[in-house]
Amino acid sequence: MTLSAKFFSTFLITIAIPFLASSQATLRISQPSRDQNNVNTPRQFIAGRTCVGCTVKINNDTVHVYTTGTFAAKYELTTGRNSFSVTATTPNGETYTKNITYYYNQPPAPAATSIFRIDFMEISPSGNLQLSEGDTLRIKMKGYPGQSASWFNDVPLKEMPVSQTGGVPGYYSGSYIIQPRDSLLNGKIMVRLRKQSGETAILGSTYRYSVMHNEIPFTGRTIDNMTYLTASPNGDRLGPDKIGYLDKDVLLHIVGRQGDYYKVRLSSRTTAFIPEPLLDTEIPQEELPVSIADDAKIWGDEKYDYVSVALSDKLPYTSTQLVSSKKIIIDIHGAYAEKGLNTVLQNTKEITSVAWGQPSPDVCRMVISLQHAPWGYQVYYDNNRITVKVKRVPKNLSLKNMVIGLDPGHGGGNPGATGLTGAVEKNMTLVLSLQLKTLLEREGATVIMSRTTEKFVANEDRLSFFRRANPDLLLSIHLNASGNPVDVYGTATYYKQPFCEPLNAAIHERLLQTGLYDFGNNSGFNFILNNPTEFPDALVETLFLSNPGDEEKVLDPAFQRELVTGIVEGVKDYLREAVK
């Protein structure tokens, strides 16, 4: 499948890169960003751009220059000063040189503390904390070896054997379980190191701690259906790992606080975290309700199948999918399943059965079995009835008449990655997505996009838009990046929900057929548009813009056509497999 010249010409202006003329030798070094560099790791990179048609030598090594004029090389430094002379030469012999110097000093090896003192301590969980009875604090402290150490409530710390500390003595560790009598009163925790002579060294914690004592449980309610739970208050560049989204007004029991996150007890064996602004605590505080799940209903209408059960309040829930056995599992925390809950189906077309269980004393589980692997579902409350709306597999499994959500990554003040040529991810994702839109529409699909122009759209707004629109599939288009411009390259897909794996795998396989290196079909990814359960989604990281070879490919109009065609063919493969 090819695009018309008239269609594609509209994109050439958008992605035009000001290639450097070859009549004059030029060099632009992107990595490193300075001429003089102090580093503490031996592996370093020199990457940049020269005039098209020019050659590049780094010291006496000839470096490959791509058709875009970019180049990248890696070096293993020796201790001390490392000098590099980067020279660009035009076809007529004109040269231009830049000098780069790295000063590499190996970090000193850990050593025992040589004077009587405490060097540092690490307490986990970290941050300013509000704790509850039964919570555990752990500490690791480094100080003068062979002494007596203690911390919270004078609880002793043990010096760790050198077999556990890389051969360095003087590390002490311990733990403490919060007791009913503990208060802390938003104070610091003090660590003490004592000599036999009585001399004492003291160090206070960076953060402050208090203990919650509430005769009546401290509760809050979720502010809207974009409220999410996380496994921890800490995370990577994408934020803490999300457990799932909750509907509005769900009741949560707050049992602590870590930084800007409340710790909430979902059920007796399960806790989670929630950002403070997403929970309304200005509500009447009263004893937590006992909820018996009863009055279950299972039915279908013209578009969806449903399962619902009555509760005494809006309780938290989590969900997952078992793709091979065609099941959706919903756990309702704080609820007890009444014996003999209804399992009778009324007019369902996708749901084949519903089983009710009690995997722990205060968790009610519904196991929804389906005709096919899950295609998507939504969990919400209708008054105090928790309802699962199950999406049916489309009758006609072809792109014709399907609604496809398309998300060009980044935009506006969020540029994303930048290549050595100066190509910017936000522009490239839009270029690829608009081409992809045309191909999908030629197949008969209806395409809805989070943006169609060069503008900023917050990721939360993108998620809200697609959850409201509820497309049949969602594709988010990105380009990857790495600090290693030499060894890291290739194409990758990312997903989080298990039922999205087949879509990602199908697209990934087609992209590999373009000749790109395999960077994986990766699970458990915490990108915001990988989190919804309403529809299958794929995050397509087409290639690495940071790698000059990959960047050369994505700037090639013919290869752009290969990429977008591969994505469309991957979606079609996924649909064909779903028919089987």
Coordinates of C-alpha atoms in Angstrom, one line a residue:
M1 CA 0.0 0.0 0.0
T2 CA 1.4 3.4 -1.0
L3 CA 0.5 7.0 -0.4
S4 CA 0.0 9.4 -3.2
A5 CA 2.7 12.0 -3.9
K6 CA 0.3 14.8 -3.3
F7 CA -0.6 13.3 0.2
F8 CA 3.0 12.8 1.2
S9 CA 4.2 16.2 0.1
T10 CA 2.2 17.8 2.8
F11 CA 4.4 16.2 5.4
L12 CA 7.8 17.0 3.8
I13 CA 7.6 20.6 5.0
T14 CA 6.7 19.5 8.5
I15 CA 9.8 17.4 9.0
A16 CA 12.3 19.2 6.8
I17 CA 15.7 19.2 8.6
P18 CA 18.1 22.0 7.7
F19 CA 20.9 19.7 6.5
L20 CA 24.4 21.3 6.6
A21 CA 25.9 22.2 3.2
S22 CA 29.0 20.3 2.1
S23 CA 30.9 23.3 0.8
Q24 CA 32.2 24.2 4.2
A25 CA 33.4 21.9 7.0
T26 CA 31.2 22.1 10.1
L27 CA 30.8 20.2 13.3
R28 CA 28.0 20.2 15.9
I29 CA 28.7 18.0 18.9
S30 CA 25.6 17.0 20.8
Q31 CA 27.2 14.5 23.2
P32 CA 29.0 15.5 25.3
S33 CA 27.5 19.0 25.7
R34 CA 30.8 20.6 26.9
D35 CA 34.4 20.5 25.7
Q36 CA 35.8 19.7 29.2
N37 CA 34.0 16.9 31.1
N38 CA 34.5 15.3 34.5
V39 CA 33.0 11.9 34.6
N40 CA 33.0 8.9 36.9
T41 CA 32.1 6.1 34.5
P42 CA 34.6 4.9 31.8
R43 CA 32.1 4.4 28.9
Q44 CA 31.5 7.7 27.1
F45 CA 30.0 8.7 23.8
I46 CA 30.9 11.3 21.2
A47 CA 28.0 12.1 18.9
G48 CA 27.0 14.9 16.6
R49 CA 26.5 16.1 13.1
T50 CA 28.7 17.3 10.3
C51 CA 28.1 18.5 6.8
V52 CA 26.4 16.1 4.4
G53 CA 29.1 14.4 2.3
C54 CA 31.9 15.1 4.9
T55 CA 34.0 12.5 6.6
V56 CA 34.7 12.5 10.3
K57 CA 37.8 11.2 12.2
I58 CA 38.0 11.0 16.0
N59 CA 41.8 11.0 16.8
N60 CA 42.9 8.4 14.2
D61 CA 39.7 6.5 13.8
T62 CA 37.4 7.1 10.9
V63 CA 33.8 7.2 12.1
H64 CA 30.8 6.2 10.0
V65 CA 28.8 9.3 8.9
Y66 CA 25.1 8.7 8.0
T67 CA 23.4 10.3 5.0
T68 CA 21.9 12.8 7.5
G69 CA 25.4 13.9 8.4
T70 CA 25.2 12.4 11.9
F71 CA 27.7 10.1 13.6
A72 CA 28.2 8.5 17.0
A73 CA 31.1 6.6 18.6
K74 CA 31.8 5.1 22.0
Y75 CA 35.0 5.0 24.0
E76 CA 36.3 3.3 27.1
L77 CA 38.3 5.9 29.1
T78 CA 41.4 5.3 31.1
T79 CA 41.9 7.0 34.5
G80 CA 42.9 10.6 34.2
R81 CA 42.9 12.8 31.2
N82 CA 41.4 11.5 27.9
S83 CA 41.7 13.8 24.8
F84 CA 39.8 13.5 21.6
S85 CA 40.3 15.5 18.4
V86 CA 37.2 15.4 16.2
T87 CA 37.9 16.5 12.6
A88 CA 35.4 16.9 9.8
T89 CA 36.7 17.0 6.2
T90 CA 34.8 18.1 3.1
P91 CA 35.2 16.4 -0.3
N92 CA 37.5 19.2 -1.4
G93 CA 39.8 18.8 1.6
E94 CA 38.7 21.6 3.9
T95 CA 38.8 20.6 7.6
Y96 CA 37.3 21.7 10.9
T97 CA 38.3 20.4 14.3
K98 CA 36.9 20.3 17.8
N99 CA 38.7 19.1 20.8
I100 CA 37.0 17.2 23.6
T101 CA 38.5 16.2 26.9
Y102 CA 37.2 13.8 29.5
Y103 CA 38.7 13.6 33.0
Y104 CA 37.8 10.2 34.4
N105 CA 38.4 9.5 38.0
Q106 CA 37.2 6.3 39.5
P107 CA 35.0 6.8 42.5
P108 CA 36.8 5.8 45.7
A109 CA 36.0 2.3 47.0
P110 CA 33.9 2.1 50.1
A111 CA 35.9 2.2 53.3
A112 CA 35.3 1.8 57.0
T113 CA 34.6 5.0 58.9
S114 CA 37.9 6.0 60.4
I115 CA 36.8 8.3 63.3
F116 CA 34.0 7.9 65.9
R117 CA 30.9 9.2 64.1
I118 CA 27.8 8.3 62.2
D119 CA 28.2 8.8 58.4
F120 CA 24.6 8.4 57.3
M121 CA 21.4 6.4 57.8
E122 CA 18.7 5.2 55.4
I123 CA 15.2 4.6 56.8
S124 CA 12.5 2.9 54.7
P125 CA 9.9 3.6 53.7
S126 CA 11.5 7.0 53.0
G127 CA 9.9 10.5 53.2
N128 CA 7.8 12.2 55.8
L129 CA 5.5 9.5 57.2
Q130 CA 2.3 9.0 59.0
L131 CA 2.3 5.5 60.3
S132 CA -0.2 3.1 61.9
E133 CA 0.1 0.3 64.4
G134 CA 1.7 -2.7 62.8
D135 CA 3.7 -0.7 60.2
T136 CA 7.4 -1.7 59.9
L137 CA 10.3 0.8 59.7
R138 CA 13.7 -0.5 58.6
I139 CA 17.1 1.2 58.9
K140 CA 20.6 0.8 57.6
M141 CA 23.3 3.1 59.1
K142 CA 27.0 3.4 58.6
G143 CA 29.3 4.5 61.3
Y144 CA 32.4 3.7 63.4
P145 CA 32.8 -0.1 63.5
G146 CA 32.5 -2.3 66.5
Q147 CA 30.3 -0.1 68.7
S148 CA 26.8 -0.3 70.3
A149 CA 24.1 1.2 68.1
S150 CA 20.4 1.9 68.8
W151 CA 17.5 3.9 67.3
F152 CA 13.7 4.2 67.9
N153 CA 12.8 3.6 71.5
D154 CA 16.4 2.5 72.2
V155 CA 15.9 -0.6 70.1
P156 CA 19.4 -2.0 69.4
L157 CA 20.9 -2.2 65.9
K158 CA 23.1 -5.1 64.9
E159 CA 26.4 -4.6 63.0
M160 CA 26.1 -6.4 59.7
P161 CA 28.7 -9.1 58.8
V162 CA 31.3 -7.9 56.3
S163 CA 30.1 -10.7 53.9
Q164 CA 26.9 -8.6 53.4
T165 CA 28.6 -5.2 53.0
G166 CA 31.3 -5.7 50.4
G167 CA 33.9 -6.3 53.0
V168 CA 33.4 -3.0 54.8
P169 CA 32.7 -3.0 58.6
G170 CA 30.6 -0.5 60.3
Y171 CA 27.2 -1.0 58.7
Y172 CA 24.3 -1.4 61.2
S173 CA 20.7 -2.5 60.5
G174 CA 17.5 -3.2 62.2
S175 CA 13.7 -2.9 62.0
Y176 CA 10.9 -1.8 64.3
I177 CA 7.1 -2.5 64.2
I178 CA 5.0 0.4 65.4
Q179 CA 3.2 -0.3 68.7
P180 CA -0.1 1.1 70.1
R181 CA 1.9 3.3 72.6
D182 CA 4.1 4.9 70.0
S183 CA 3.4 8.6 69.0
L184 CA 6.5 10.2 67.4
L185 CA 4.5 13.5 67.2
N186 CA 5.9 14.5 63.8
G187 CA 9.5 14.3 65.1
K188 CA 12.8 13.0 63.8
I189 CA 14.1 9.6 64.6
M190 CA 17.5 9.7 66.4
V191 CA 20.2 7.1 65.9
R192 CA 22.9 6.6 68.5
L193 CA 26.3 5.1 68.5
R194 CA 28.0 4.4 71.9
K195 CA 31.5 3.6 72.9
Q196 CA 32.2 1.4 76.0
S197 CA 33.5 4.6 77.6
G198 CA 30.1 6.2 77.2
E199 CA 30.9 8.6 74.4
T200 CA 27.9 8.9 72.1
A201 CA 27.4 10.0 68.5
I202 CA 23.9 11.0 67.5
L203 CA 22.4 11.6 64.1
G204 CA 18.8 12.7 63.4
S205 CA 16.7 11.5 60.4
T206 CA 16.2 13.7 57.4
Y207 CA 12.4 13.2 57.5
R208 CA 9.7 13.4 60.2
Y209 CA 7.4 10.7 61.5
S210 CA 4.1 10.5 63.4
V211 CA 1.7 7.8 64.3
M212 CA -2.1 7.9 63.5
H213 CA -4.3 7.0 66.5
N214 CA -7.9 7.2 65.4
E215 CA -10.7 5.6 67.4
I216 CA -12.9 6.1 64.3
P217 CA -11.3 5.2 61.0
F218 CA -10.0 8.1 58.9
T219 CA -11.7 7.8 55.5
G220 CA -12.0 9.7 52.2
R221 CA -13.8 9.4 48.9
T222 CA -12.4 9.5 45.4
I223 CA -13.1 12.8 43.6
D224 CA -13.8 11.4 40.1
N225 CA -13.4 8.4 37.8
M226 CA -9.9 9.4 36.9
T227 CA -8.7 8.6 40.5
Y228 CA -6.1 5.9 40.5
L229 CA -4.4 3.7 43.1
T230 CA -0.6 2.9 43.0
A231 CA 1.4 0.1 44.5
S232 CA 3.9 2.6 46.0
P233 CA 4.3 6.4 46.4
N234 CA 7.6 6.0 44.5
G235 CA 8.3 5.3 40.9
D236 CA 10.3 6.0 37.8
R237 CA 10.0 8.8 35.2
L238 CA 6.4 7.6 34.5
G239 CA 5.5 7.9 38.2
P240 CA 4.4 5.2 40.7
D241 CA 3.1 1.9 39.2
K242 CA -0.7 2.2 38.9
I243 CA -2.9 -0.6 40.2
G244 CA -6.0 0.7 38.5
Y245 CA -8.6 3.4 38.3
L246 CA -11.6 3.8 40.6
D247 CA -15.0 5.3 40.1
K248 CA -16.2 8.5 41.8
D249 CA -17.1 8.5 45.5
V250 CA -15.4 5.2 46.3
L251 CA -14.8 4.9 50.1
L252 CA -11.2 4.4 51.2
H253 CA -9.8 3.8 54.6
I254 CA -6.7 5.9 55.2
V255 CA -4.0 4.2 57.4
G256 CA -1.0 6.4 56.8
R257 CA 0.8 8.9 54.7
Q258 CA 4.0 8.9 52.8
G259 CA 5.0 12.2 51.2
D260 CA 2.1 13.4 49.1
Y261 CA 0.4 10.0 49.1
Y262 CA -2.1 8.6 51.5
K263 CA -1.7 4.9 52.3
V264 CA -5.1 3.2 52.2
R265 CA -6.2 -0.3 53.4
L266 CA -8.3 -1.9 50.7
S267 CA -8.8 -5.1 52.7
S268 CA -7.2 -6.9 55.6
R269 CA -4.4 -8.2 53.4
T270 CA -4.1 -5.4 50.8
T271 CA -2.9 -1.8 50.9
A272 CA -2.3 0.7 48.2
F273 CA -1.4 4.4 47.8
I274 CA -3.4 7.3 46.4
P275 CA -2.3 10.9 45.6
E276 CA -3.6 13.3 48.3
P277 CA -5.5 15.6 45.9
L278 CA -7.5 12.7 44.5
L279 CA -9.2 11.9 47.9
D280 CA -11.8 14.0 49.6
T281 CA -11.4 13.7 53.3
E282 CA -13.9 16.4 54.3
I283 CA -16.6 13.8 54.7
P284 CA -18.4 12.5 57.8
Q285 CA -16.1 10.1 59.7
E286 CA -17.7 7.0 61.0
E287 CA -17.1 3.3 61.4
L288 CA -16.5 1.4 58.2
P289 CA -19.5 -0.4 56.9
V290 CA -19.8 -4.2 56.7
S291 CA -20.8 -5.0 53.2
I292 CA -22.5 -8.2 52.1
A293 CA -22.6 -8.6 48.4
D294 CA -26.1 -9.7 47.3
D295 CA -28.7 -9.3 44.6
A296 CA -26.4 -10.2 41.7
K297 CA -27.6 -9.6 38.1
I298 CA -26.1 -10.8 34.8
W299 CA -27.6 -9.5 31.6
G300 CA -27.0 -8.2 28.1
D301 CA -28.4 -5.4 26.0
E302 CA -27.9 -4.4 22.4
K303 CA -24.2 -3.5 22.8
Y304 CA -22.7 -4.9 26.0
D305 CA -23.0 -7.6 28.6
Y306 CA -23.1 -6.6 32.3
V307 CA -22.6 -8.1 35.8
S308 CA -23.6 -6.2 38.9
V309 CA -24.0 -6.8 42.6
A310 CA -25.4 -4.7 45.4
L311 CA -23.2 -3.4 48.2
S312 CA -23.8 -1.3 51.3
D313 CA -21.3 1.4 50.0
K314 CA -19.0 2.1 47.1
L315 CA -16.0 -0.1 48.0
P316 CA -12.6 -0.2 46.3
Y317 CA -11.9 -2.8 43.6
T318 CA -9.1 -4.2 41.5
S319 CA -9.1 -6.3 38.3
T320 CA -7.1 -8.3 35.9
Q321 CA -7.5 -10.7 33.0
L322 CA -6.6 -14.3 32.2
V323 CA -6.3 -14.1 28.4
S324 CA -5.7 -17.8 27.6
S325 CA -8.7 -19.0 29.7
K326 CA -10.9 -16.0 28.5
K327 CA -11.6 -14.6 31.9
I328 CA -12.0 -11.2 33.7
I329 CA -11.4 -11.2 37.5
I330 CA -12.8 -8.4 39.7
D331 CA -11.9 -8.3 43.4
I332 CA -14.2 -6.1 45.6
H333 CA -12.3 -5.2 48.7
G334 CA -14.1 -5.1 52.0
A335 CA -17.1 -7.1 50.8
Y336 CA -18.3 -10.6 51.8
A337 CA -20.0 -12.8 49.2
E338 CA -23.4 -14.1 50.2
K339 CA -23.9 -17.8 49.6
G340 CA -25.9 -18.6 46.5
L341 CA -25.3 -15.4 44.6
N342 CA -27.1 -15.4 41.3
T343 CA -25.3 -17.0 38.3
V344 CA -28.3 -17.0 35.8
L345 CA -27.5 -15.3 32.5
Q346 CA -30.1 -13.1 30.7
N347 CA -29.5 -12.3 27.1
T348 CA -25.7 -12.3 27.4
K349 CA -23.7 -12.8 24.1
E350 CA -20.1 -12.6 25.4
I351 CA -20.4 -13.7 29.0
T352 CA -20.7 -17.5 29.3
S353 CA -20.7 -17.8 33.1
V354 CA -20.0 -15.9 36.3
A355 CA -18.5 -17.5 39.4
W356 CA -18.5 -15.9 42.9
G357 CA -15.7 -16.5 45.4
Q358 CA -14.0 -15.4 48.6
P359 CA -10.2 -15.5 48.1
S360 CA -9.7 -13.8 51.5
P361 CA -12.1 -13.2 54.4
D362 CA -13.0 -9.6 53.2
V363 CA -12.6 -9.8 49.5
C364 CA -15.5 -10.8 47.2
R365 CA -14.3 -12.1 43.8
M366 CA -16.3 -12.3 40.6
V367 CA -14.8 -14.5 37.8
I368 CA -16.4 -13.6 34.5
S369 CA -15.9 -16.2 31.7
L370 CA -16.2 -15.1 28.1
Q371 CA -16.7 -16.5 24.6
H372 CA -13.4 -14.9 23.5
A373 CA -10.3 -13.4 25.0
P374 CA -11.3 -10.1 26.7
W375 CA -11.8 -7.1 24.4
G376 CA -12.3 -4.5 27.2
Y377 CA -14.5 -3.7 30.2
Q378 CA -15.4 -0.9 32.5
V379 CA -16.0 -1.0 36.2
Y380 CA -18.3 1.6 37.7
Y381 CA -21.0 2.2 40.3
D382 CA -24.7 2.7 39.8
N383 CA -25.7 4.0 43.2
N384 CA -24.2 1.3 45.4
R385 CA -24.3 -1.4 42.8
I386 CA -20.8 -2.2 41.4
T387 CA -21.2 -2.9 37.7
V388 CA -18.9 -4.5 35.1
K389 CA -19.7 -3.5 31.6
V390 CA -18.1 -6.1 29.2
K391 CA -17.3 -5.1 25.7
R392 CA -18.2 -7.6 23.0
V393 CA -15.8 -8.6 20.3
P394 CA -16.9 -6.7 17.2
K395 CA -19.1 -8.7 14.9
N396 CA -17.1 -7.9 11.8
L397 CA -13.4 -8.3 12.7
S398 CA -12.0 -6.0 10.0
L399 CA -11.0 -2.4 10.1
K400 CA -14.1 -1.4 8.2
N401 CA -16.5 0.4 10.5
M402 CA -14.1 0.2 13.5
V403 CA -13.3 3.2 15.6
I404 CA -9.6 3.5 16.2
G405 CA -8.1 5.9 18.7
L406 CA -4.8 7.4 17.6
D407 CA -2.5 9.3 19.9
P408 CA 0.5 11.2 18.5
G409 CA 2.8 11.4 21.5
H410 CA 4.1 14.6 23.0
G411 CA 3.4 18.1 21.5
G412 CA 3.7 21.8 22.3
G413 CA 5.9 22.4 25.3
N414 CA 6.4 18.6 25.7
P415 CA 8.8 18.0 22.8
G416 CA 10.0 14.4 23.7
A417 CA 13.3 13.2 22.3
T418 CA 15.5 15.1 19.9
G419 CA 17.7 13.4 17.3
L420 CA 21.2 14.4 16.3
T421 CA 19.8 16.2 13.2
G422 CA 17.5 18.2 15.4
A423 CA 14.5 16.2 14.5
V424 CA 12.0 16.4 17.4
E425 CA 9.7 13.5 18.5
K426 CA 6.6 15.6 18.9
N427 CA 6.8 16.5 15.1
M428 CA 7.7 13.0 14.0
T429 CA 4.8 11.4 15.9
L430 CA 2.3 13.8 14.4
V431 CA 3.7 13.1 10.9
L432 CA 3.5 9.3 11.3
S433 CA 0.1 9.5 13.0
L434 CA -1.5 11.6 10.2
Q435 CA -0.2 9.1 7.6
L436 CA -1.5 6.3 9.8
K437 CA -4.9 8.0 10.0
T438 CA -5.1 8.1 6.2
L439 CA -4.2 4.4 5.8
L440 CA -6.8 3.4 8.5
E441 CA -9.5 5.5 6.9
R442 CA -8.7 3.9 3.5
E443 CA -9.5 0.5 5.2
G444 CA -12.9 1.9 6.3
A445 CA -12.0 2.7 9.9
T446 CA -13.1 5.8 11.8
V447 CA -10.1 7.5 13.4
I448 CA -10.3 9.8 16.5
M449 CA -7.1 11.6 17.5
S450 CA -5.9 13.2 20.7
R451 CA -4.3 16.0 18.6
T452 CA -4.1 16.8 14.9
T453 CA -1.8 19.8 15.1
E454 CA 1.4 20.8 16.8
K455 CA 0.0 21.6 20.3
F456 CA 0.3 20.5 23.9
V457 CA -2.3 18.1 25.3
A458 CA -1.8 16.8 28.8
N459 CA -1.6 13.0 29.1
E460 CA -4.5 13.0 31.7
D461 CA -6.7 14.8 29.1
R462 CA -5.7 12.3 26.4
L463 CA -6.7 9.4 28.8
S464 CA -10.0 11.1 29.7
F465 CA -10.8 11.7 26.1
F466 CA -10.2 8.1 25.0
R467 CA -12.1 6.7 28.0
R468 CA -15.1 8.8 27.1
A469 CA -14.9 8.0 23.4
N470 CA -14.4 4.3 24.1
P471 CA -12.8 3.3 20.7
D472 CA -12.4 -0.3 19.5
L473 CA -8.6 0.0 19.7
L474 CA -6.1 2.6 20.8
L475 CA -2.7 3.2 19.3
S476 CA -0.2 5.6 20.8
I477 CA 2.7 6.5 18.5
H478 CA 6.1 7.5 20.0
L479 CA 9.8 7.4 19.2
N480 CA 12.2 6.0 21.8
A481 CA 15.4 7.6 23.2
S482 CA 18.5 6.5 25.1
G483 CA 21.7 8.1 26.5
N484 CA 23.6 5.5 24.5
P485 CA 23.5 6.6 20.8
V486 CA 25.6 3.6 19.6
D487 CA 24.3 0.4 21.1
V488 CA 20.6 1.1 21.8
Y489 CA 18.3 1.0 18.8
G490 CA 15.4 -0.8 17.4
T491 CA 11.6 -1.0 17.6
A492 CA 9.5 -1.8 20.6
T493 CA 5.9 -2.1 21.8
Y494 CA 4.7 -1.7 25.4
Y495 CA 1.5 -2.7 27.2
K496 CA 0.3 -3.2 30.8
Q497 CA -3.0 -5.0 30.7
P498 CA -2.6 -8.7 29.9
F499 CA -5.4 -8.7 27.3
C500 CA -3.4 -6.1 25.2
E501 CA -0.4 -8.4 24.6
P502 CA -1.8 -10.0 21.4
L503 CA -2.3 -6.5 19.7
N504 CA 1.2 -5.4 20.7
A505 CA 2.8 -8.6 19.6
A506 CA 1.1 -8.4 16.1
I507 CA 2.2 -4.9 15.5
H508 CA 5.7 -5.6 16.8
E509 CA 6.1 -8.5 14.5
R510 CA 5.2 -6.4 11.4
L511 CA 7.6 -3.6 12.5
L512 CA 10.4 -6.2 12.7
Q513 CA 9.8 -7.0 9.1
T514 CA 10.9 -3.5 8.1
G515 CA 14.4 -4.6 9.2
L516 CA 14.5 -2.7 12.5
Y517 CA 16.3 -4.4 15.4
D518 CA 14.1 -6.1 18.0
F519 CA 13.9 -4.1 21.2
G520 CA 11.0 -6.2 22.5
N521 CA 7.3 -6.5 23.1
N522 CA 7.4 -5.3 26.7
S523 CA 4.8 -6.0 29.4
G524 CA 3.9 -4.2 32.6
F525 CA 4.6 -0.8 31.3
N526 CA 3.3 2.1 33.4
F527 CA 2.6 4.7 30.6
I528 CA -0.7 6.4 31.3
L529 CA -2.4 5.3 28.1
N530 CA -1.5 1.6 28.9
N531 CA -3.6 1.7 32.1
P532 CA -7.3 1.7 31.0
T533 CA -9.2 -1.6 30.6
E534 CA -11.9 -0.3 28.3
F535 CA -10.2 -1.3 25.1
P536 CA -7.1 -3.0 23.7
D537 CA -4.2 -0.5 23.5
A538 CA -0.7 -0.5 22.1
L539 CA 2.2 1.9 22.8
V540 CA 4.3 1.8 19.6
E541 CA 7.9 3.1 20.1
T542 CA 8.7 3.0 16.4
L543 CA 12.5 3.4 16.8
F544 CA 15.2 5.2 18.7
L545 CA 15.5 8.9 17.6
S546 CA 18.7 9.1 19.7
N547 CA 20.4 6.5 17.4
P548 CA 21.7 8.0 14.2
G549 CA 20.9 4.9 12.1
D550 CA 17.3 4.8 13.4
E551 CA 17.0 8.6 12.9
E552 CA 18.2 8.3 9.3
K553 CA 15.4 5.7 8.7
V554 CA 12.6 7.7 10.2
L555 CA 13.5 10.8 8.2
D556 CA 13.3 8.8 5.0
P557 CA 9.8 9.2 3.4
A558 CA 9.9 5.7 2.0
F559 CA 10.7 4.2 5.4
Q560 CA 7.9 6.2 7.0
R561 CA 5.5 4.6 4.6
E562 CA 6.9 1.2 5.7
L563 CA 6.4 2.0 9.4
V564 CA 2.8 3.1 9.1
T565 CA 1.9 0.3 6.7
G566 CA 3.5 -2.2 9.2
I567 CA 1.3 -0.9 12.0
V568 CA -1.8 -1.2 9.9
E569 CA -0.9 -4.7 8.8
G570 CA -0.2 -5.6 12.4
V571 CA -3.6 -4.5 13.5
K572 CA -5.2 -6.5 10.7
D573 CA -3.1 -9.6 11.8
Y574 CA -4.5 -9.1 15.3
L575 CA -8.0 -9.0 14.0
R576 CA -7.6 -12.1 11.9
E577 CA -6.2 -14.0 14.9
A578 CA -9.1 -12.8 17.0
V579 CA -11.5 -14.4 14.5
K580 CA -9.8 -17.7 15.2

